[in-house]
mmCIF file of N, CA and C in Angstrom:
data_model
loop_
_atom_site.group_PDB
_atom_site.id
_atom_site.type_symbol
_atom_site.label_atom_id
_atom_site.label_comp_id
_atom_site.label_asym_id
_atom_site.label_seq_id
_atom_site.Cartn_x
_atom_site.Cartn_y
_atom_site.Cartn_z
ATOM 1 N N UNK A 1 -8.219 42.269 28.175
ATOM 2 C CA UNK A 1 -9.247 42.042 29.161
ATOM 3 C C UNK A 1 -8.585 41.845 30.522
ATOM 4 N N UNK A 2 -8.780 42.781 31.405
ATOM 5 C CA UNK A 2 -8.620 42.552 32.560
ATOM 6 C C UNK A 2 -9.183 41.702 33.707
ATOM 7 N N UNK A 3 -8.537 41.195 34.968
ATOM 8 C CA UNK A 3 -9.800 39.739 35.506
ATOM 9 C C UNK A 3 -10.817 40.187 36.220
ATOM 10 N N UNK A 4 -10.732 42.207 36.261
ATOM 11 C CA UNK A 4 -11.768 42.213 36.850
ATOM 12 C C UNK A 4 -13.547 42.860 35.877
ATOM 13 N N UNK A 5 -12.411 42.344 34.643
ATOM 14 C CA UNK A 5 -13.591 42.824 33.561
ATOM 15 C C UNK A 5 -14.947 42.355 33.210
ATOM 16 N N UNK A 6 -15.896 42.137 33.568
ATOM 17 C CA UNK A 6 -16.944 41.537 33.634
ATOM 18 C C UNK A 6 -17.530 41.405 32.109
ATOM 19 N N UNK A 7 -17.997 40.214 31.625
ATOM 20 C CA UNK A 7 -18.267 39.709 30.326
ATOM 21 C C UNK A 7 -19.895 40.234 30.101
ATOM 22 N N UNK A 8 -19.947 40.480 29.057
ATOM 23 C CA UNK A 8 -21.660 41.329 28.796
ATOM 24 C C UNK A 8 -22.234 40.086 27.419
ATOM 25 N N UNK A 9 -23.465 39.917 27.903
ATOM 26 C CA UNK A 9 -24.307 38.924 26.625
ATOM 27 C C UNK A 9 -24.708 39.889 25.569
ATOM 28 N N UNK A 10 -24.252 39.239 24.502
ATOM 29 C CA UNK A 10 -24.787 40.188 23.515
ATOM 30 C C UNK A 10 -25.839 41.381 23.749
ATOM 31 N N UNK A 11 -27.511 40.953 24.429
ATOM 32 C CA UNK A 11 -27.928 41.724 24.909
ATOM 33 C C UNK A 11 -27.733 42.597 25.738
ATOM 34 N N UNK A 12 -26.828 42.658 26.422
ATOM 35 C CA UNK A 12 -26.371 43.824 27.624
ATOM 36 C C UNK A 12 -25.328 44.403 26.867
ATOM 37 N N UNK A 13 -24.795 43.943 25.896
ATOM 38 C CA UNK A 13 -23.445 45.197 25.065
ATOM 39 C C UNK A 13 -24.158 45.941 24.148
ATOM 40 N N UNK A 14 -25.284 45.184 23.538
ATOM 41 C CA UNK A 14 -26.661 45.916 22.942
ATOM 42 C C UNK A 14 -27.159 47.435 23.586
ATOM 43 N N UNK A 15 -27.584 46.896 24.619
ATOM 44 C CA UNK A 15 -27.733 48.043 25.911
ATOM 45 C C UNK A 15 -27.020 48.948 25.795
ATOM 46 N N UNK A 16 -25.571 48.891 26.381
ATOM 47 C CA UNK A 16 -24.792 49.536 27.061
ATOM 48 C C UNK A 16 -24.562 50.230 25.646
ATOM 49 N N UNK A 17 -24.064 49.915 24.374
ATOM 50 C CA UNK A 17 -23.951 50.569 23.224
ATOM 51 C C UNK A 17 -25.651 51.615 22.973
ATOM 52 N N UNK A 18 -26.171 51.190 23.118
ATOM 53 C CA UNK A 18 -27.528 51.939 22.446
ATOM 54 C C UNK A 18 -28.156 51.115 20.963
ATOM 55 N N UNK A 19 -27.834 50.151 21.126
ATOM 56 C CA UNK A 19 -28.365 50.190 19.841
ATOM 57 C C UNK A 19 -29.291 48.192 19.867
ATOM 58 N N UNK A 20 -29.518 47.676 18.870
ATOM 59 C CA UNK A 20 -30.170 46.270 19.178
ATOM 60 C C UNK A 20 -29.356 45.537 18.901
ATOM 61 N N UNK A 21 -29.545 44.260 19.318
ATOM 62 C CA UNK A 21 -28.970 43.114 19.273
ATOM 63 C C UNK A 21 -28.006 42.267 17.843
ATOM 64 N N UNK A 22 -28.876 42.756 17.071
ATOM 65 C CA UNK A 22 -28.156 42.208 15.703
ATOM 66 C C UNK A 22 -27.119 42.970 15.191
ATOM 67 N N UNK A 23 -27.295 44.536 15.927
ATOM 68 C CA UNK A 23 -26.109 45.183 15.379
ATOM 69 C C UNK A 23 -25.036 45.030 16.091
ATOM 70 N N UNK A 24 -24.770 44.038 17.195
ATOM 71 C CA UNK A 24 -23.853 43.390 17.900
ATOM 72 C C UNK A 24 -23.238 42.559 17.152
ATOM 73 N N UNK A 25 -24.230 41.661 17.061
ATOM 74 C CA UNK A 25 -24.374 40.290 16.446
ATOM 75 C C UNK A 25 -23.221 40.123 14.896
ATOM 76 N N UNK A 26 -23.672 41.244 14.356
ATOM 77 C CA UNK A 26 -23.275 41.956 12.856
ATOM 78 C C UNK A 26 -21.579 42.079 13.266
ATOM 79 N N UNK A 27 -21.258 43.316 14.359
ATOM 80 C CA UNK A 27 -19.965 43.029 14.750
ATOM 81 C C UNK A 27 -19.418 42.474 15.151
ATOM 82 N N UNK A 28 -19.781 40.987 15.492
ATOM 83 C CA UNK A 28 -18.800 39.987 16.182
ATOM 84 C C UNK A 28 -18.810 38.948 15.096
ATOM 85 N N UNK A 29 -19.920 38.930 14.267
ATOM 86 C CA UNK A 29 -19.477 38.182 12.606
ATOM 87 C C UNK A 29 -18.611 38.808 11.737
ATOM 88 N N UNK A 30 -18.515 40.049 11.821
ATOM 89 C CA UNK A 30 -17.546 40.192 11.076
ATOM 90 C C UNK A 30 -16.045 41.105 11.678
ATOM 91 N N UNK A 31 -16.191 40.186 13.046
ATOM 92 C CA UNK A 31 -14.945 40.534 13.676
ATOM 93 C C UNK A 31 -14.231 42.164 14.094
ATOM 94 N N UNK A 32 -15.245 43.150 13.905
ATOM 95 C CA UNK A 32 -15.108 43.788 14.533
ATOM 96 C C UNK A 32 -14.889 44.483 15.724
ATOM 97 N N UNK A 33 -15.222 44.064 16.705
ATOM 98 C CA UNK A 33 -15.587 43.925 18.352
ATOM 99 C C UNK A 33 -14.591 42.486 18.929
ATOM 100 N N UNK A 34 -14.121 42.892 20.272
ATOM 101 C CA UNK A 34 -13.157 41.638 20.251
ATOM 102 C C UNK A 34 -14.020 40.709 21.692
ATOM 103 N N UNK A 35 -14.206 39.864 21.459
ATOM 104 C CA UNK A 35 -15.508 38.692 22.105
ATOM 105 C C UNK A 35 -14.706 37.349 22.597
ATOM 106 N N UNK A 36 -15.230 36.576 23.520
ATOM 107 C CA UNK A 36 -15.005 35.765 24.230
ATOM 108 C C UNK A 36 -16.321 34.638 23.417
ATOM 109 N N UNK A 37 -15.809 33.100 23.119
ATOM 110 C CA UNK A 37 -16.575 32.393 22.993
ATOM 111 C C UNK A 37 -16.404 31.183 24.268
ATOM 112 N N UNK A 38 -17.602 30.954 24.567
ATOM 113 C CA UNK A 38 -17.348 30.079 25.922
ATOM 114 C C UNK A 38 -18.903 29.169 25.079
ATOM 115 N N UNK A 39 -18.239 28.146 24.809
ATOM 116 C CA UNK A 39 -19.112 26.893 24.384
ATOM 117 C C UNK A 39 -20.058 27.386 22.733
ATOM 118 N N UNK A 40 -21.308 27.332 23.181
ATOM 119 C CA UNK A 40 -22.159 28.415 21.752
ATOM 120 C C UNK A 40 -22.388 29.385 22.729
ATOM 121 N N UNK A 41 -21.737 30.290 23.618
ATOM 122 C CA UNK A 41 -22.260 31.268 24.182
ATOM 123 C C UNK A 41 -21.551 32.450 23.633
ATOM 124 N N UNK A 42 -21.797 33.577 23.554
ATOM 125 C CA UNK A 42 -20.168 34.660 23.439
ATOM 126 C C UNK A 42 -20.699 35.747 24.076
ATOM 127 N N UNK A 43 -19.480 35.940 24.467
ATOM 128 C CA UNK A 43 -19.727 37.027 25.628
ATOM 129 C C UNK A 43 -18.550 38.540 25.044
ATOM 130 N N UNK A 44 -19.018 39.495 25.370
ATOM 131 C CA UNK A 44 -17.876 40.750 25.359
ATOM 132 C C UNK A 44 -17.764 41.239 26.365
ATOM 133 N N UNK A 45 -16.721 41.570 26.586
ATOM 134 C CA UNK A 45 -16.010 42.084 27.749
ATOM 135 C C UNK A 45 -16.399 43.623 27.931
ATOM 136 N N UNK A 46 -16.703 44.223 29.179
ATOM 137 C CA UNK A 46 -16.608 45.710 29.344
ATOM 138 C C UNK A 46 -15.668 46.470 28.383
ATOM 139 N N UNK A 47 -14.092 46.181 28.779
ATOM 140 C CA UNK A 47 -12.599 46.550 28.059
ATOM 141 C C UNK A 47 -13.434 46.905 26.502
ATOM 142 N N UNK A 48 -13.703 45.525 25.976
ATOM 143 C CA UNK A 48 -13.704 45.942 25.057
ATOM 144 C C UNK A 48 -14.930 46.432 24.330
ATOM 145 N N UNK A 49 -16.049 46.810 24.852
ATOM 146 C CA UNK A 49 -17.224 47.708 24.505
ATOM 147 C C UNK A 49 -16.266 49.466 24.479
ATOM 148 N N UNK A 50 -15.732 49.527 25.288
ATOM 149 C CA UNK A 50 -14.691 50.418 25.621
ATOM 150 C C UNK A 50 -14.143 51.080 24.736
ATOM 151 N N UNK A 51 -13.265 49.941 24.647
ATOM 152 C CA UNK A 51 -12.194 50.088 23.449
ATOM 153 C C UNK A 51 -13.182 50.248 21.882
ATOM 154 N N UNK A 52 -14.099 50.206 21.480
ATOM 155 C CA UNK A 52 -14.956 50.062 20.716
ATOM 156 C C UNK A 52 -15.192 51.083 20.273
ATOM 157 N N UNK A 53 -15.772 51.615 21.840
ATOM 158 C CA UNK A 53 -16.187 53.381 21.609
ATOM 159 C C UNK A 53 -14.816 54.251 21.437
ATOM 160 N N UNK A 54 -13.804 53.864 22.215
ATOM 161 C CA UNK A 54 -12.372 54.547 22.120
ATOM 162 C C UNK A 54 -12.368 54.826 20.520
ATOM 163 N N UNK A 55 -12.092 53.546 19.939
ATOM 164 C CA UNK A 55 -11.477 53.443 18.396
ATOM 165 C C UNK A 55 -12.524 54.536 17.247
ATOM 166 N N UNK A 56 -13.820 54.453 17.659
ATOM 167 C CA UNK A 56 -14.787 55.349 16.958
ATOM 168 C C UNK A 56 -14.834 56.554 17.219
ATOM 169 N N UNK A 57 -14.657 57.280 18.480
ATOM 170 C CA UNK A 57 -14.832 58.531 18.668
ATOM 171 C C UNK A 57 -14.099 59.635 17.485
ATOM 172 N N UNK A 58 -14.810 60.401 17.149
ATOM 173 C CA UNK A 58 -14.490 61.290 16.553
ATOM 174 C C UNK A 58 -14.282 62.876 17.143
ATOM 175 N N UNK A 59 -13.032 62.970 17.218
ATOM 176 C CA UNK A 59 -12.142 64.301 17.477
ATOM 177 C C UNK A 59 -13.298 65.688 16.920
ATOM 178 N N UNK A 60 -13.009 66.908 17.596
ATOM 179 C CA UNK A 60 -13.293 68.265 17.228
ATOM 180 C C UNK A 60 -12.300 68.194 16.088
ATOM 181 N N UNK A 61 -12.939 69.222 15.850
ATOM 182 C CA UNK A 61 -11.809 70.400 15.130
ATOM 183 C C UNK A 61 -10.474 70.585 15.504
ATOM 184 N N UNK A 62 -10.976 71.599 16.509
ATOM 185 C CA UNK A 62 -10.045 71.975 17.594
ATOM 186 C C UNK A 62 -9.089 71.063 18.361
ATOM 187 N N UNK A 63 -9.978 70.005 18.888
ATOM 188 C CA UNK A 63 -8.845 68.628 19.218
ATOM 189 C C UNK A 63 -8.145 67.997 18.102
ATOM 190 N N UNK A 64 -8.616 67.440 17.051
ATOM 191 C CA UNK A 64 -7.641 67.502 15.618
ATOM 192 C C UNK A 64 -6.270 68.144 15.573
ATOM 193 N N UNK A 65 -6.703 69.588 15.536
ATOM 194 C CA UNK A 65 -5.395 70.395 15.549
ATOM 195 C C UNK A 65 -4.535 70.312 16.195
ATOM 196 N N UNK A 66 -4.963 70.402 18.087
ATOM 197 C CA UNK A 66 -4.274 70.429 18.985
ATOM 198 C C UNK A 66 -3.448 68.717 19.226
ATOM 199 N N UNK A 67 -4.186 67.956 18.852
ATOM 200 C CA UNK A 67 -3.563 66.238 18.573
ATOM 201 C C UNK A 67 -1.923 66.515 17.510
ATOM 202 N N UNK A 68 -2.262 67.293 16.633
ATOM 203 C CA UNK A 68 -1.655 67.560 15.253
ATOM 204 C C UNK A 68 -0.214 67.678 15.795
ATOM 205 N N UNK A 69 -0.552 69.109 16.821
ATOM 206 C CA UNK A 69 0.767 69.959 17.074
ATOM 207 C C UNK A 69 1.168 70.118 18.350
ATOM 208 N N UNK A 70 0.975 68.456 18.787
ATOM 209 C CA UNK A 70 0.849 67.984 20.759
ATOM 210 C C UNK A 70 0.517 69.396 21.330
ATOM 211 N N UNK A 71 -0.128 70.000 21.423
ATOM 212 C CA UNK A 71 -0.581 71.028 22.518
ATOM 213 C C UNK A 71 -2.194 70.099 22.992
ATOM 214 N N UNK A 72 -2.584 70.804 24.464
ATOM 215 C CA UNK A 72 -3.455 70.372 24.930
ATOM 216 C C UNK A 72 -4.108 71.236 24.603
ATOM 217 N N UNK A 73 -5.692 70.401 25.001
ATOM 218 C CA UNK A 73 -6.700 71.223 24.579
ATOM 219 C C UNK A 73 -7.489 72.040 25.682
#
């Protein structure tokens, strides 16, 4: 987390992901998603909504291959 990373309430990482609240909720109980607790509040960081989507994205084909045998795509 960087200091100029701004912290998101469950509901706004909800948002910004697409999806509702509990399926946040779901990943920060079971430690999936990396979260800030500040008192009973928790907050996630931009970085790591980020990094979230980073770790999930799923490659082409074509990028697969080209990952495989360092050529660009």
């Amino acid at each position: 987390m960087t200091n100029q990373d701004r912290l998101l309430t469950v509901a706004e990482a909800a948002e910004r992901l697409g999806t509702g609240a509990r399926f946040i909720r779901r990943l920060i109980q079971e430690r999936r998603i990396r979260y800030v607790k500040l008192g009973k509040h928790v907050r996630i960081s931009e970085s790591a909504i980020a990094a979230f989507i980073a770790e999930r994205t799923v490659l082409t084909a074509a990028e697969s291959r080209a990952a495989r045998y360092g050529k660009a795509v």
